[in-house]
């Protein structure tokens, strides 16, 4: 007996079990909501967290440090940071079509039911067979891929790449099309403030109070920056409370917009900034009518960059072991999230900053085992703190190694006399100093400058309109950061014309950090990682240098340092410092790090927004679309247009049957076809004729009012651009048609010819494509059909309205135009009526006996007549090639005339338009097939031309084609081999004149 | 990128299309091959101020001469092409 299948997923099942308590959550404090517990799963294990947690803080609250495997060596990795710079803790979120790989656990907000999985591990996170790569570490050093997988080339695709992709690599792509939608916003402001920490808040306050339109973009869910993570007071109150008071004031300002969860990722030209707002990433599913993310294109008159700073890891052996964290991150987990990331901690610092970590850990009840301070002189107050906590203090110390497997268990400490000692610890807080987040100041080519005193790169030349404030500008005390923000915010508002004054700067911590530069511990054991995400070690940098790479840009590419999805936020400066150390040069003498957009990875779908699928561009429908749909039309996309391709009738099982019937109707009776998609341009003014003489290769100015002329226009390089008809409506008014494809291009070209080449001409032009429904009525009975369509009165006789003439008519009393034009070679008219009359015209024409026909029949009719169209007007043909050479007037100047006379374009051996019919009168010819002399070897050197258009002619009863054949005009009656190696066609055809039906044009003129 | 159109004001570059160098004098029909070759095919690629033709195609449809610094993308001047010196 089968048990019913349980529809619940493993994650559902995990969520149905009670979650364990969070062993590392502090009993009080933090900015998390203790009243709102949340359940989530990690690798199928049910866990709990609190509202306000990130996935990272919730994992740490549960005592989980091991969250992933590294890219190359599959080393166990933990959570390094508490913010946007995270290189290690990349996880997969959600499942199915919403599965999202490579998401930073430090940025993912916890929500009820969140499914998260570690990635890049096989078969499981704890037991990863790929870690064997670590055993082969000596051969996986820098440049390994380049050196090893070069030869033979054919092995790359079949063998090497799949292996590498299996072994190295990040998460998995989602399993279906993205079910969510994304949108784009355009916004304009006076002052854009990037970053909502203390500097950004003061800048927004200064500009907002002055009345400027301000946008403040903060990457985090909450404003406040480091003030949320530090245990310090501002203006006599806890940092977060001060943040709330400023936030309340800003929120009340109608001209200030606060964008939380918004990363400004690119600074573009002229004050344009691209930003992504994660509208619904923190929710299981986006609410109805809300996008998942929103792409903001912000045009700002002034930008204040207040992006803060990023703490640098120190490079020493085993610095990647889970449980090794940045000191600032440890404080963030303690103070903001009320999570104690370790019970027995060692702190490794090079200045006062690490002693804040010591104090915060002690306050949270962690045991501080040792403080390793790279400075040889320790301030007395700090030494007293260590003594009070019973922590071993190692002055002039270094961490020289770590032990443990899935989590750190002990560290090895070296002092400046060369002695080492071991210490047990489950947390190592490290910090080599802070790197200003100057990235956005470099996006337009600005070069950072090195500051020796701060041991940091600061913004050098900034883009016009951008100033940098706070830690991003190298201010490292809260008081200095607040003052800087106030100053830059006010200055930005003043630049925009507002009378801004600097807000009073609140009292805050103002002790400068006394520190020594600390990047690297050369004498340490084990792999010392510079770039955690790409597994680049200090040894790799040294190897690159040994192999002759000197430029930092080359070293980056050779080692892939800084080229992972985090773009080396925690790695670039350290890598540069190590390279400088090895090369015996200064850091600025070694190079700089420059940054390009995006600041953080941006999904392509976010930038595309709603411009995807059917909304990529609007679909254009002809005025008779609904009628055609109701009358059995099959539609074809022609550029943005939908056109009726054929009208199937009951009993017709193959499209060829419908097309053959429609062609026969035109040849024997009458047909009607919507040709409204042709571009239509009205050209008016005293200079209209002169302009058209310049634009068209043939002369237009001699055209009489009431007459129509076929026209061909060239590009200035002598090739054909487009063709169409020109009707002279009045002395100073012309109605021009273009091909469907070139409607926009031709109008733009005419405007160019007028405004740039002949501004002296008094002429104007406008597109009227949408102003007319235009139908072609063709066939021996076309005149009677037309007579039944138009209001009584006009003389439609051949004498009164001959071929290539037009006249004004009425349809239902509405002015309309009747042109006698033929594309099919039959007696034919084009009737132009206002668009809302289009369907009535179609309906009545059918009642009068006309057969509706689509674009397929239209194409067959024109191939039978040898008229060039898309296949022939391919940008590589001249008027002469198409048999239109005599149209190019030699009596006047025109665009393209001079270069059409180039020897290469008048070479008699050029392929010219010919007709082709299969010798066996049966085998279809195909467009794209190439032409050879019979018996000649089918190689490029013997290529004589190609087939441009082909069809089966219902009128002749056999296949026909048009083609371009070298010296074709002289070769009528000869045979050519028509070879189609791609699709497997090989037949012989006879060369003939391109016009297969009524070459004398008797029917057209009838 | 933003272009201050003399007719429409400061607008985003997505409203424009660019053609290439401005200020090329179209030779007379009888000019020699070299002059025509130069006009149609040869272009300078300056590092610095560069005059280009931009078409405000999704705006007023004016052809504009935009003087732009190719190193910084700073727009130095914008004038309607119709107003060029005779
Ligand atoms: Zn404009």
Coordinates of C-alpha atoms in Angstrom, one line a residue, chain A residues 226 230-232 311 327-328 331 347-361 363 371-386 393 429-434 476-477 509-518:
Chain A
X226 CA 28.5 52.7 11.8
X230 CA 29.2 51.1 17.7
X231 CA 28.5 51.6 21.3
X232 CA 29.0 55.3 21.4
X311 CA 37.8 47.5 7.2
X327 CA 36.8 43.7 14.3
X328 CA 34.3 46.2 13.1
X331 CA 31.2 45.0 17.1
X347 CA 41.8 40.5 19.1
X348 CA 44.5 41.3 16.6
X349 CA 44.8 45.0 15.9
X350 CA 47.3 47.7 14.9
X351 CA 45.7 50.6 16.8
X352 CA 43.1 51.9 19.1
X353 CA 40.3 50.6 16.9
X354 CA 40.8 47.0 18.1
X355 CA 40.5 48.0 21.7
X356 CA 36.9 49.0 21.1
X357 CA 36.3 45.5 20.0
X358 CA 38.0 44.3 23.3
X359 CA 35.7 46.5 25.3
X360 CA 32.5 45.5 23.5
X361 CA 33.3 41.8 23.7
X363 CA 30.7 44.0 27.9
X371 CA 45.0 41.2 22.6
X372 CA 47.7 41.1 19.9
X373 CA 48.6 44.7 19.1
X374 CA 51.1 45.4 16.3
X375 CA 52.3 48.5 18.1
X376 CA 55.3 48.1 20.3
X377 CA 54.0 50.8 22.7
X378 CA 50.6 50.3 24.1
X379 CA 48.8 53.2 25.7
X380 CA 48.5 52.8 29.4
X381 CA 44.7 52.9 29.5
X382 CA 44.5 50.0 27.1
X383 CA 47.1 48.0 29.0
X384 CA 45.0 48.5 32.1
X385 CA 41.9 47.3 30.3
X386 CA 43.7 44.1 29.2
X393 CA 48.6 41.5 26.0
X429 CA 38.8 39.7 15.6
X430 CA 41.3 41.3 13.2
X431 CA 41.6 44.6 11.6
X432 CA 44.4 46.3 9.6
X433 CA 42.8 49.7 9.4
X434 CA 40.0 51.2 7.3
X476 CA 37.9 58.7 11.1
X477 CA 36.4 60.1 14.2
X509 CA 33.6 60.8 20.0
X510 CA 36.7 62.7 18.8
X511 CA 39.8 60.7 19.6
X512 CA 41.9 60.0 16.6
X513 CA 43.0 56.4 16.1
X514 CA 46.7 56.0 16.9
X515 CA 47.8 53.1 14.7
X516 CA 50.6 51.6 12.7
X517 CA 50.3 50.3 9.1
X518 CA 49.6 46.6 9.1

